[in-house]
Amino acid sequence: MTETLARPLKAGLIGAGIQASLTPAMHMAEGAAQGLSYDYELIDLQALSATEDDLPRLIADAQGRGLAGLNITHPCKQAVIAHLDELAPDARRLGAVNTVVLKGGRRYGHNTDWWGFAEGFRRGLPDADLSSTVQLGAGGAGVATAYAALSLGLRQLVVFDREPERAEALAEMLSPLFPEAEIASGRDLAAAMREATGLIHATPTGMAKYPGLPLDAELLSSRHWIAEIVYFPLETALLKEARRLGCRTLDGGGMAVFQAVGAFRLFSGLEPDAARMLDHFKAMTG
């Protein structure tokens, strides 16, 4: 009896300081479950002593070695756009790419980050009050979370960032895309939190190397829902405090898993089992 050979698939992740990423394990486990011989590699700028200027060479090398696609993370999500042939509409609107499909000698840019956050939010915070939300962080992740929340029907968004001009730029970029919503950069966090029904946290604060709370705990109230993007650790100081107060909370695992679900679909052409990928993620982080 002839044994059926598994279909080979190769992909990778380009970013800086990515050795602890759980993305390869998520992709390869789902690939194995679907009968693929899936090799997912880390292309770490730090380990290679490379920078964003090396993106053309790294992408060309991936194409030459037959990779089906690349995930893109910090600090390359904007820089990579100049080296792509086509952009999906959402990636063009967001001005950021986290997934590149390499096919037929061409490079197609997508953004599964915003969809990942939206899908995690739909599942983890159903019926959340989307009247008014404060978002902390206007960087690459913040662009995706804000776009996702507004796509879900958020009516008022106030964005804060340590660099106020970034918050202003994000509000200006999103306002014409969601004319029915009120989107602004914030100046008075305490006042905004008094009005808000929810908080989206989109900064690195709470990660192992950036411990602590991203805002004064006294600004949190049990009426707030709290959505986090940090997933290492899964229970950040913010979520711990929010749960102590009785807030409804969403950890960063949903965004991490569902962006991978979207990328797996694009790379393989197969429909991933989201529940299985969530279970695998929980096993790795539990």
Short mmCIF file of C-alpha atoms in Angstrom, two decimals:
data_model
loop_
_atom_site.label_atom_id
_atom_site.label_comp_id
_atom_site.label_asym_id
_atom_site.label_seq_id
_atom_site.Cartn_x
_atom_site.Cartn_y
_atom_site.Cartn_z
CA MET A 1 0.00 0.00 0.00
CA THR A 2 1.46 3.40 -1.02
CA GLU A 3 1.61 6.03 1.70
CA THR A 4 0.19 9.41 0.66
CA LEU A 5 2.81 12.14 0.94
CA ALA A 6 1.81 15.23 2.91
CA ARG A 7 1.52 18.40 0.81
CA PRO A 8 4.50 20.64 1.57
CA LEU A 9 3.97 24.26 2.58
CA LYS A 10 6.52 26.84 3.65
CA ALA A 11 5.93 30.25 5.24
CA GLY A 12 7.72 32.62 7.58
CA LEU A 13 7.58 35.64 9.89
CA ILE A 14 9.68 38.76 9.38
CA GLY A 15 10.18 41.05 12.36
CA ALA A 16 12.61 42.11 15.08
CA GLY A 17 13.03 40.19 18.33
CA ILE A 18 10.52 37.48 17.43
CA GLN A 19 12.14 34.39 18.94
CA ALA A 20 9.35 33.97 21.51
CA SER A 21 6.56 34.19 18.89
CA LEU A 22 3.86 31.51 19.10
CA THR A 23 2.87 32.06 15.46
CA PRO A 24 5.06 29.27 14.00
CA ALA A 25 3.69 26.69 16.44
CA MET A 26 0.08 27.72 15.71
CA HIS A 27 0.57 27.49 11.94
CA MET A 28 2.49 24.21 11.96
CA ALA A 29 0.10 22.46 14.38
CA GLU A 30 -2.91 23.40 12.25
CA GLY A 31 -1.00 22.40 9.11
CA ALA A 32 -0.22 18.97 10.55
CA ALA A 33 -3.89 18.51 11.52
CA GLN A 34 -4.85 19.28 7.91
CA GLY A 35 -2.33 16.87 6.39
CA LEU A 36 0.32 19.42 5.44
CA SER A 37 4.05 19.14 5.85
CA TYR A 38 4.26 22.73 7.05
CA ASP A 39 7.56 24.48 7.70
CA TYR A 40 7.16 27.94 9.26
CA GLU A 41 10.38 29.84 9.93
CA LEU A 42 11.40 32.95 11.86
CA ILE A 43 13.25 35.62 9.89
CA ASP A 44 14.41 37.71 12.84
CA LEU A 45 15.97 41.05 11.89
CA GLN A 46 17.70 41.20 15.25
CA ALA A 47 19.27 37.75 14.90
CA LEU A 48 20.33 38.54 11.32
CA SER A 49 21.71 42.00 12.21
CA ALA A 50 19.31 43.31 9.56
CA THR A 51 16.95 46.30 9.33
CA GLU A 52 13.87 47.36 7.38
CA ASP A 53 16.25 48.30 4.54
CA ASP A 54 16.90 44.58 4.06
CA LEU A 55 13.24 43.79 3.32
CA PRO A 56 13.70 43.63 -0.50
CA ARG A 57 16.46 41.04 -0.11
CA LEU A 58 14.61 39.01 2.53
CA ILE A 59 11.36 38.89 0.56
CA ALA A 60 13.17 37.99 -2.68
CA ASP A 61 15.00 35.22 -0.82
CA ALA A 62 11.70 33.87 0.55
CA GLN A 63 10.23 33.87 -2.95
CA GLY A 64 13.29 32.11 -4.33
CA ARG A 65 13.02 29.40 -1.70
CA GLY A 66 9.38 28.77 -2.50
CA LEU A 67 7.66 30.22 0.56
CA ALA A 68 3.89 30.55 0.10
CA GLY A 69 3.76 33.65 2.27
CA LEU A 70 5.17 35.81 5.01
CA ASN A 71 3.71 37.27 8.13
CA ILE A 72 5.07 40.74 8.88
CA THR A 73 5.41 42.24 12.34
CA HIS A 74 7.11 45.17 14.11
CA PRO A 75 8.84 47.21 12.74
CA CYS A 76 8.00 46.33 9.13
CA LYS A 77 4.20 46.56 8.72
CA GLN A 78 4.31 49.91 6.98
CA ALA A 79 7.75 49.61 5.35
CA VAL A 80 6.86 46.37 3.55
CA ILE A 81 4.15 48.07 1.46
CA ALA A 82 6.71 49.66 -0.88
CA HIS A 83 7.90 46.19 -1.87
CA LEU A 84 4.54 44.64 -2.78
CA ASP A 85 2.71 44.34 -6.10
CA GLU A 86 -0.88 44.52 -4.87
CA LEU A 87 -2.74 45.44 -1.67
CA ALA A 88 -6.07 44.10 -0.46
CA PRO A 89 -8.55 46.96 0.14
CA ASP A 90 -8.34 46.73 3.94
CA ALA A 91 -4.53 46.79 3.91
CA ARG A 92 -4.63 49.86 1.65
CA ARG A 93 -7.10 51.65 3.94
CA LEU A 94 -5.09 50.81 7.06
CA GLY A 95 -1.71 51.55 5.52
CA ALA A 96 -0.34 48.41 7.19
CA VAL A 97 0.33 44.83 6.10
CA ASN A 98 0.85 41.83 8.37
CA THR A 99 0.41 39.06 5.76
CA VAL A 100 2.05 38.75 2.35
CA VAL A 101 1.00 36.02 -0.08
CA LEU A 102 3.74 35.02 -2.53
CA LYS A 103 2.17 33.55 -5.64
CA GLY A 104 3.07 33.41 -9.34
CA GLY A 105 6.06 35.68 -8.82
CA ARG A 106 3.88 38.42 -7.30
CA ARG A 107 3.46 39.76 -3.76
CA TYR A 108 -0.01 40.42 -2.36
CA GLY A 109 -0.39 42.38 0.90
CA HIS A 110 -3.20 41.73 3.38
CA ASN A 111 -4.09 42.79 6.91
CA THR A 112 -5.51 40.04 9.14
CA ASP A 113 -4.75 41.95 12.38
CA TRP A 114 -7.95 44.01 12.32
CA TRP A 115 -10.09 40.98 11.45
CA GLY A 116 -8.33 39.00 14.18
CA PHE A 117 -9.21 41.60 16.82
CA ALA A 118 -12.79 41.92 15.52
CA GLU A 119 -13.38 38.17 15.54
CA GLY A 120 -11.92 37.79 19.03
CA PHE A 121 -14.08 40.70 20.24
CA ARG A 122 -17.27 39.27 18.70
CA ARG A 123 -16.68 35.98 20.45
CA GLY A 124 -15.27 37.23 23.73
CA LEU A 125 -17.36 40.34 24.42
CA PRO A 126 -20.74 39.72 22.79
CA ASP A 127 -23.28 42.49 23.41
CA ALA A 128 -20.60 44.92 24.60
CA ASP A 129 -21.86 48.52 24.75
CA LEU A 130 -20.21 50.26 21.78
CA SER A 131 -21.47 53.75 22.61
CA SER A 132 -18.10 55.24 23.51
CA THR A 133 -14.61 53.77 23.79
CA VAL A 134 -11.22 55.02 24.82
CA GLN A 135 -8.23 53.51 23.04
CA LEU A 136 -4.70 53.71 24.42
CA GLY A 137 -2.13 53.47 21.62
CA ALA A 138 -2.11 54.68 18.03
CA GLY A 139 0.73 52.57 16.63
CA GLY A 140 0.47 49.66 14.20
CA ALA A 141 -1.65 47.54 16.52
CA GLY A 142 -3.81 50.53 17.45
CA VAL A 143 -4.65 51.22 13.82
CA ALA A 144 -5.97 47.64 13.51
CA THR A 145 -7.94 47.61 16.77
CA ALA A 146 -9.56 51.00 16.09
CA TYR A 147 -10.54 49.96 12.56
CA ALA A 148 -11.95 46.71 13.92
CA ALA A 149 -14.00 48.36 16.67
CA LEU A 150 -15.45 50.90 14.24
CA SER A 151 -16.26 48.09 11.79
CA LEU A 152 -18.22 46.43 14.60
CA GLY A 153 -20.35 49.56 15.02
CA LEU A 154 -18.50 51.65 17.61
CA ARG A 155 -20.12 55.10 17.68
CA GLN A 156 -17.51 57.20 19.49
CA LEU A 157 -13.75 56.61 19.73
CA VAL A 158 -11.24 58.74 21.63
CA VAL A 159 -7.60 57.83 20.98
CA PHE A 160 -4.69 58.57 23.31
CA ASP A 161 -0.99 58.07 22.62
CA ARG A 162 2.23 59.18 24.28
CA GLU A 163 2.88 60.97 20.98
CA PRO A 164 -0.29 63.08 20.54
CA GLU A 165 0.40 63.63 16.84
CA ARG A 166 0.05 59.86 16.25
CA ALA A 167 -3.39 59.87 17.89
CA GLU A 168 -4.37 62.88 15.76
CA ALA A 169 -3.14 61.18 12.58
CA LEU A 170 -5.10 58.02 13.37
CA ALA A 171 -8.31 59.98 14.02
CA GLU A 172 -7.84 61.91 10.77
CA MET A 173 -7.22 58.70 8.81
CA LEU A 174 -10.25 56.84 10.20
CA SER A 175 -12.83 59.66 10.19
CA PRO A 176 -13.56 59.59 6.44
CA LEU A 177 -13.73 55.77 6.49
CA PHE A 178 -16.40 55.82 9.23
CA PRO A 179 -18.32 59.09 8.71
CA GLU A 180 -21.18 57.92 10.96
CA ALA A 181 -18.84 57.67 13.96
CA GLU A 182 -17.26 60.39 16.09
CA ILE A 183 -13.48 59.85 16.16
CA ALA A 184 -11.06 62.14 17.96
CA SER A 185 -7.68 62.28 19.63
CA GLY A 186 -7.90 62.81 23.37
CA ARG A 187 -6.31 65.23 25.78
CA ASP A 188 -8.04 64.49 29.11
CA LEU A 189 -7.94 60.75 29.83
CA ALA A 190 -9.84 60.97 33.12
CA ALA A 191 -12.74 62.84 31.49
CA ALA A 192 -12.80 60.45 28.53
CA MET A 193 -12.90 57.40 30.82
CA ARG A 194 -15.83 58.88 32.75
CA GLU A 195 -17.80 59.02 29.48
CA ALA A 196 -16.59 55.73 28.01
CA THR A 197 -18.29 52.35 28.15
CA GLY A 198 -15.12 50.49 27.20
CA LEU A 199 -11.33 50.58 26.92
CA ILE A 200 -9.11 49.13 24.20
CA HIS A 201 -5.49 48.77 25.23
CA ALA A 202 -3.11 48.73 22.24
CA THR A 203 0.34 49.52 23.72
CA PRO A 204 3.11 47.14 24.87
CA THR A 205 2.55 48.01 28.55
CA GLY A 206 1.85 44.84 30.48
CA MET A 207 4.25 42.68 28.48
CA ALA A 208 6.95 40.89 30.48
CA LYS A 209 9.53 43.50 29.46
CA TYR A 210 7.14 46.46 29.94
CA PRO A 211 5.37 45.64 33.23
CA GLY A 212 2.71 47.74 34.88
CA LEU A 213 -0.59 49.45 34.13
CA PRO A 214 -1.13 51.68 31.08
CA LEU A 215 -3.38 54.06 33.05
CA ASP A 216 -4.25 54.96 36.62
CA ALA A 217 -6.34 52.12 38.10
CA GLU A 218 -8.68 54.72 39.65
CA LEU A 219 -9.95 55.54 36.16
CA LEU A 220 -11.40 52.04 35.77
CA SER A 221 -14.98 51.27 36.76
CA SER A 222 -17.01 48.05 36.84
CA ARG A 223 -19.19 49.46 34.02
CA HIS A 224 -16.23 49.37 31.60
CA TRP A 225 -15.41 46.46 29.34
CA ILE A 226 -11.67 46.07 28.76
CA ALA A 227 -10.08 44.64 25.59
CA GLU A 228 -6.35 43.86 25.69
CA ILE A 229 -3.92 43.09 22.84
CA VAL A 230 -0.96 41.91 24.95
CA TYR A 231 -0.92 38.11 25.20
CA PHE A 232 2.44 37.43 26.85
CA PRO A 233 1.47 37.18 29.67
CA LEU A 234 -2.15 36.38 28.93
CA GLU A 235 -3.29 37.98 32.19
CA THR A 236 -1.74 41.44 32.23
CA ALA A 237 -1.76 43.78 35.21
CA LEU A 238 -4.58 45.69 33.47
CA LEU A 239 -6.78 42.62 33.11
CA LYS A 240 -6.07 41.51 36.66
CA GLU A 241 -7.16 44.89 38.03
CA ALA A 242 -10.18 45.05 35.71
CA ARG A 243 -11.38 41.62 36.79
CA ARG A 244 -10.93 42.58 40.43
CA LEU A 245 -13.29 45.50 39.79
CA GLY A 246 -15.84 43.28 38.05
CA CYS A 247 -15.23 44.52 34.48
CA ARG A 248 -15.95 42.32 31.48
CA THR A 249 -12.59 41.56 29.88
CA LEU A 250 -11.03 40.23 26.71
CA ASP A 251 -7.42 39.03 26.72
CA GLY A 252 -5.01 39.40 23.81
CA GLY A 253 -5.20 35.74 22.80
CA GLY A 254 -8.13 36.23 20.44
CA MET A 255 -6.33 38.74 18.23
CA ALA A 256 -3.18 36.57 18.23
CA VAL A 257 -5.08 33.45 17.20
CA PHE A 258 -7.51 34.92 14.68
CA GLN A 259 -4.88 36.91 12.79
CA ALA A 260 -3.13 33.53 12.43
CA VAL A 261 -6.40 31.92 11.32
CA GLY A 262 -6.69 34.52 8.55
CA ALA A 263 -3.05 34.14 7.50
CA PHE A 264 -3.28 30.32 7.45
CA ARG A 265 -6.29 30.56 5.14
CA LEU A 266 -4.40 32.89 2.78
CA PHE A 267 -1.18 30.84 2.74
CA SER A 268 -2.72 27.37 2.40
CA GLY A 269 -6.03 27.90 0.60
CA LEU A 270 -7.55 25.66 3.29
CA GLU A 271 -10.17 26.55 5.89
CA PRO A 272 -8.53 26.47 9.33
CA ASP A 273 -10.30 25.06 12.36
CA ALA A 274 -10.43 28.16 14.57
CA ALA A 275 -11.56 26.24 17.67
CA ARG A 276 -8.63 23.84 17.31
CA MET A 277 -6.19 26.75 16.92
CA LEU A 278 -7.66 28.46 20.00
CA ASP A 279 -7.27 25.23 22.00
CA HIS A 280 -3.67 24.89 20.88
CA PHE A 281 -2.93 28.51 21.81
CA LYS A 282 -4.48 28.01 25.27
CA ALA A 283 -2.38 24.86 25.78
CA MET A 284 0.78 26.84 24.96
CA THR A 285 -0.08 29.82 27.16
CA GLY A 286 -1.90 28.05 29.99
#
